[in-house]
mmCIF file of C-alpha atoms in Angstrom:
data_model
loop_
_atom_site.group_PDB
_atom_site.id
_atom_site.type_symbol
_atom_site.label_atom_id
_atom_site.label_comp_id
_atom_site.label_asym_id
_atom_site.label_seq_id
_atom_site.Cartn_x
_atom_site.Cartn_y
_atom_site.Cartn_z
ATOM 1 C CA MET A 1 18.231 90.187 -20.990
ATOM 2 C CA SER A 2 17.174 86.528 -20.948
ATOM 3 C CA ILE A 3 15.193 85.031 -18.054
ATOM 4 C CA TYR A 4 17.971 82.457 -17.790
ATOM 5 C CA ASP A 5 20.573 85.121 -16.979
ATOM 6 C CA LYS A 6 19.095 85.120 -13.465
ATOM 7 C CA HIS A 7 19.084 81.315 -13.198
ATOM 8 C CA TYR A 8 22.646 81.046 -14.436
ATOM 9 C CA GLN A 9 23.973 82.882 -11.391
ATOM 10 C CA GLN A 10 24.571 79.303 -10.215
ATOM 11 C CA GLU A 11 27.418 77.709 -12.153
ATOM 12 C CA ASN A 12 26.698 74.364 -13.846
ATOM 13 C CA LEU A 13 22.988 74.688 -13.065
ATOM 14 C CA PHE A 14 21.877 71.569 -14.942
ATOM 15 C CA GLY A 15 24.801 69.287 -14.056
ATOM 16 C CA ALA A 16 26.366 66.693 -16.336
ATOM 17 C CA PRO A 17 25.005 65.465 -19.683
ATOM 18 C CA TYR A 18 22.684 62.457 -19.611
ATOM 19 C CA PRO A 19 24.722 59.222 -19.352
ATOM 20 C CA GLU A 20 22.782 57.670 -22.255
ATOM 21 C CA PHE A 21 23.671 60.626 -24.479
ATOM 22 C CA VAL A 22 27.302 60.486 -23.366
ATOM 23 C CA ALA A 23 27.538 56.775 -24.204
ATOM 24 C CA PHE A 24 25.936 57.231 -27.612
ATOM 25 C CA MET A 25 27.951 60.273 -28.704
ATOM 26 C CA ALA A 26 31.287 58.935 -27.486
ATOM 27 C CA ASP A 27 31.026 56.259 -30.200
ATOM 28 C CA TRP A 28 29.345 58.343 -32.929
ATOM 29 C CA GLU A 29 31.410 59.030 -36.048
ATOM 30 C CA PRO A 30 32.408 61.239 -37.687
ATOM 31 C CA LYS A 31 33.357 63.780 -35.027
ATOM 32 C CA GLY A 32 32.142 66.657 -37.190
ATOM 33 C CA THR A 33 30.332 69.924 -36.605
ATOM 34 C CA VAL A 34 27.671 70.393 -33.927
ATOM 35 C CA LEU A 35 25.029 73.057 -33.339
ATOM 36 C CA ASP A 36 23.785 73.013 -29.733
ATOM 37 C CA VAL A 37 20.510 74.946 -29.818
ATOM 38 C CA GLY A 38 19.641 76.477 -26.462
ATOM 39 C CA CYS A 39 23.031 75.457 -25.107
ATOM 40 C CA GLY A 40 22.722 77.439 -21.863
ATOM 41 C CA GLN A 41 25.887 77.039 -19.815
ATOM 42 C CA GLY A 42 27.166 74.428 -22.249
ATOM 43 C CA ARG A 43 26.860 71.071 -20.524
ATOM 44 C CA ASP A 44 26.294 69.235 -23.842
ATOM 45 C CA ALA A 45 28.495 71.566 -25.915
ATOM 46 C CA LEU A 46 31.496 71.140 -23.613
ATOM 47 C CA PHE A 47 31.110 67.353 -23.499
ATOM 48 C CA LEU A 48 30.931 67.169 -27.299
ATOM 49 C CA ALA A 49 33.977 69.420 -27.691
ATOM 50 C CA GLN A 50 35.864 67.070 -25.335
ATOM 51 C CA GLN A 51 34.977 64.228 -27.724
ATOM 52 C CA GLY A 52 36.538 66.046 -30.681
ATOM 53 C CA TYR A 53 33.469 67.710 -32.215
ATOM 54 C CA GLN A 54 33.604 71.281 -33.550
ATOM 55 C CA VAL A 55 30.835 72.866 -31.486
ATOM 56 C CA THR A 56 28.798 76.032 -31.834
ATOM 57 C CA GLY A 57 26.324 76.829 -29.076
ATOM 58 C CA ILE A 58 23.463 79.296 -29.460
ATOM 59 C CA ASP A 59 21.411 80.677 -26.589
ATOM 60 C CA ALA A 60 19.476 83.817 -25.654
ATOM 61 C CA SER A 61 21.397 84.124 -22.380
ATOM 62 C CA GLN A 62 24.585 86.187 -22.504
ATOM 63 C CA ARG A 63 25.515 84.890 -19.054
ATOM 64 C CA GLY A 64 25.081 81.259 -20.150
ATOM 65 C CA ILE A 65 27.212 81.774 -23.271
ATOM 66 C CA ASP A 66 29.885 83.594 -21.250
ATOM 67 C CA GLN A 67 30.020 80.734 -18.734
ATOM 68 C CA MET A 68 30.240 78.142 -21.507
ATOM 69 C CA LEU A 69 33.082 79.984 -23.219
ATOM 70 C CA ALA A 70 34.947 80.480 -19.918
ATOM 71 C CA ALA A 71 34.630 76.751 -19.150
ATOM 72 C CA ALA A 72 35.821 75.896 -22.665
ATOM 73 C CA GLU A 73 38.846 78.144 -22.267
ATOM 74 C CA ALA A 74 39.658 76.629 -18.859
ATOM 75 C CA GLN A 75 39.536 73.149 -20.432
ATOM 76 C CA ASN A 76 41.484 74.248 -23.532
ATOM 77 C CA LEU A 77 38.504 73.486 -25.787
ATOM 78 C CA THR A 78 37.432 75.362 -28.896
ATOM 79 C CA VAL A 79 33.737 76.194 -28.670
ATOM 80 C CA LYS A 80 31.922 79.011 -30.468
ATOM 81 C CA GLY A 81 29.083 80.872 -28.771
ATOM 82 C CA ILE A 82 26.261 82.902 -30.304
ATOM 83 C CA VAL A 83 23.889 85.036 -28.224
ATOM 84 C CA ALA A 84 20.612 85.124 -30.148
ATOM 85 C CA ASP A 85 17.001 84.013 -30.255
ATOM 86 C CA PHE A 86 17.459 80.623 -31.926
ATOM 87 C CA TYR A 87 13.899 80.715 -33.275
ATOM 88 C CA SER A 88 14.740 83.668 -35.508
ATOM 89 C CA TYR A 89 18.513 83.349 -35.933
ATOM 90 C CA PRO A 90 19.400 82.506 -39.550
ATOM 91 C CA ILE A 91 21.174 79.138 -39.574
ATOM 92 C CA SER A 92 23.415 79.589 -42.580
ATOM 93 C CA GLN A 93 25.587 76.489 -42.623
ATOM 94 C CA PRO A 94 24.976 72.750 -42.468
ATOM 95 C CA TYR A 95 25.940 70.699 -39.414
ATOM 96 C CA ASP A 96 26.664 67.035 -38.760
ATOM 97 C CA VAL A 97 24.876 67.016 -35.387
ATOM 98 C CA VAL A 98 22.138 69.230 -33.931
ATOM 99 C CA VAL A 99 21.256 69.073 -30.230
ATOM 100 C CA LEU A 100 17.954 70.357 -28.807
ATOM 101 C CA ASN A 101 17.894 69.703 -25.074
ATOM 102 C CA SER A 102 14.708 70.851 -23.304
ATOM 103 C CA ILE A 103 14.001 73.387 -26.063
ATOM 104 C CA LEU A 104 10.944 71.850 -27.718
ATOM 105 C CA HIS A 105 7.786 72.157 -25.601
ATOM 106 C CA PHE A 106 5.077 71.603 -28.247
ATOM 107 C CA GLN A 107 2.471 73.569 -26.272
ATOM 108 C CA LYS A 108 -0.403 75.039 -28.304
ATOM 109 C CA LYS A 109 0.911 78.604 -28.270
ATOM 110 C CA GLU A 110 4.429 77.544 -29.349
ATOM 111 C CA LEU A 111 3.639 74.483 -31.456
ATOM 112 C CA ALA A 112 4.001 76.205 -34.845
ATOM 113 C CA ARG A 113 7.256 77.844 -33.716
ATOM 114 C CA ASP A 114 8.722 74.539 -32.459
ATOM 115 C CA LEU A 115 7.735 72.693 -35.637
ATOM 116 C CA ALA A 116 9.205 75.449 -37.817
ATOM 117 C CA LEU A 117 12.462 75.232 -35.843
ATOM 118 C CA LEU A 118 12.580 71.454 -36.355
ATOM 119 C CA GLN A 119 11.903 71.928 -40.057
ATOM 120 C CA THR A 120 14.769 74.403 -40.404
ATOM 121 C CA LEU A 121 17.242 72.383 -38.370
ATOM 122 C CA THR A 122 16.539 69.077 -40.091
ATOM 123 C CA GLU A 123 17.008 70.808 -43.453
ATOM 124 C CA GLN A 124 20.408 72.087 -42.273
ATOM 125 C CA LEU A 125 21.757 68.672 -41.331
ATOM 126 C CA ASN A 126 24.362 67.172 -43.612
ATOM 127 C CA PRO A 127 23.521 63.808 -45.228
ATOM 128 C CA GLY A 128 24.001 61.149 -42.563
ATOM 129 C CA GLY A 129 23.644 63.863 -39.902
ATOM 130 C CA LEU A 130 22.144 63.326 -36.468
ATOM 131 C CA ILE A 131 19.488 65.293 -34.594
ATOM 132 C CA CYS A 132 19.323 64.787 -30.823
ATOM 133 C CA CYS A 133 16.090 65.884 -29.152
ATOM 134 C CA PHE A 134 15.338 65.735 -25.438
ATOM 135 C CA VAL A 135 11.878 66.650 -24.109
ATOM 136 C CA HIS A 136 10.329 66.270 -20.676
ATOM 137 C CA LYS A 137 8.430 62.974 -20.487
ATOM 138 C CA SER A 138 4.961 63.740 -21.813
ATOM 139 C CA LYS A 139 2.696 61.701 -24.032
ATOM 140 C CA THR A 140 1.734 64.816 -26.014
ATOM 141 C CA LYS A 141 5.311 66.033 -26.525
ATOM 142 C CA GLU A 142 6.534 62.583 -27.501
ATOM 143 C CA GLN A 143 3.662 62.068 -29.963
ATOM 144 C CA ARG A 144 4.223 65.462 -31.583
ATOM 145 C CA LEU A 145 7.948 64.855 -31.926
ATOM 146 C CA LYS A 146 7.432 61.417 -33.457
ATOM 147 C CA ALA A 147 4.663 62.746 -35.714
ATOM 148 C CA PHE A 148 6.951 65.436 -37.098
ATOM 149 C CA PHE A 149 9.420 62.799 -38.286
ATOM 150 C CA THR A 150 6.720 60.401 -39.519
ATOM 151 C CA GLU A 151 5.058 63.144 -41.567
ATOM 152 C CA ASN A 152 8.065 65.242 -42.648
ATOM 153 C CA ARG A 153 11.088 62.934 -42.526
ATOM 154 C CA PRO A 154 9.714 59.406 -43.104
ATOM 155 C CA ASP A 155 12.992 58.210 -44.637
ATOM 156 C CA TRP A 156 15.036 59.109 -41.535
ATOM 157 C CA GLN A 157 16.345 56.329 -39.316
ATOM 158 C CA ILE A 158 15.284 56.595 -35.662
ATOM 159 C CA LEU A 159 18.289 55.503 -33.600
ATOM 160 C CA ALA A 160 16.794 56.048 -30.143
ATOM 161 C CA ALA A 161 13.341 56.784 -28.761
ATOM 162 C CA GLN A 162 13.479 56.055 -25.046
ATOM 163 C CA HIS A 163 12.881 57.449 -21.594
ATOM 164 C CA ILE A 164 15.896 58.404 -19.518
ATOM 165 C CA ASP A 165 16.234 59.535 -15.901
ATOM 166 C CA TYR A 166 17.587 62.936 -14.919
ATOM 167 C CA THR A 167 18.462 64.103 -11.415
ATOM 168 C CA TYR A 168 18.611 67.822 -10.766
ATOM 169 C CA GLU A 169 20.642 68.889 -7.738
ATOM 170 C CA GLU A 170 21.331 72.283 -6.214
ATOM 171 C CA PRO A 171 24.625 72.028 -4.341
ATOM 172 C CA GLU A 172 24.013 75.190 -2.333
ATOM 173 C CA SER A 173 20.555 74.315 -1.026
ATOM 174 C CA GLY A 174 20.757 70.526 -1.180
ATOM 175 C CA PHE A 175 17.552 70.402 -3.240
ATOM 176 C CA ARG A 176 17.305 67.261 -5.377
ATOM 177 C CA ALA A 177 14.625 66.131 -7.823
ATOM 178 C CA THR A 178 14.444 63.268 -10.302
ATOM 179 C CA SER A 179 12.429 63.436 -13.502
ATOM 180 C CA GLN A 180 12.273 61.619 -16.798
ATOM 181 C CA PHE A 181 13.064 62.823 -20.282
ATOM 182 C CA PHE A 182 12.380 61.357 -23.689
ATOM 183 C CA MET A 183 15.545 60.968 -25.777
ATOM 184 C CA PHE A 184 14.910 60.926 -29.522
ATOM 185 C CA LEU A 185 17.801 60.552 -31.960
ATOM 186 C CA GLY A 186 17.177 60.647 -35.695
ATOM 187 C CA GLN A 187 19.605 60.279 -38.607
ATOM 188 C CA ARG A 188 19.218 61.915 -41.996
ATOM 189 C CA PRO A 189 19.747 59.478 -44.870
ATOM 190 C CA LEU A 190 23.074 59.579 -46.649
ATOM 191 C CA LEU A 191 21.357 59.818 -50.032
ATOM 192 C CA PRO A 192 18.257 61.835 -50.974
ATOM 193 C CA PRO A 193 15.070 59.820 -51.554
ATOM 194 C CA PRO A 194 14.528 58.692 -55.182
#
């Protein structure tokens, strides 16, 4: 049982996707395959499926995956769900887009694990593919994310590296909090380096 199974007793816990992400992805072509890593209840996965992407979400929470799939069915969307530990799950096919929203923490005890996940996922992107990373605003997290691409993917084009606002609201209690995230979008080159 995942710790998030308890949190996901509240439907749509994290609200709507970030407006900046929505605006960017609405215009992104082609509308290919997406892997939403740590998809939770599916806020990003459902939005992307609405845009015409073929979406697979992976999360450790059975409840989150069940809620995502129920919402997809209610909206007549085709979304696949996988319940698994995404750090150890074998990613066996390439994708056009990979989304990592609040998954990478880059703390000392998980740094190697986060970097290994990034390594695997960037290798699985199709040429011209897009990786979308969102981390809580933090100088350390932002530097480590940028450093990974500088050191391991220097030929990738960085399409966005900016702070965005996020407001978390609990409808039942009325609790509301605003925080900032760092949105980092990188594109794999169409051709391998010479």
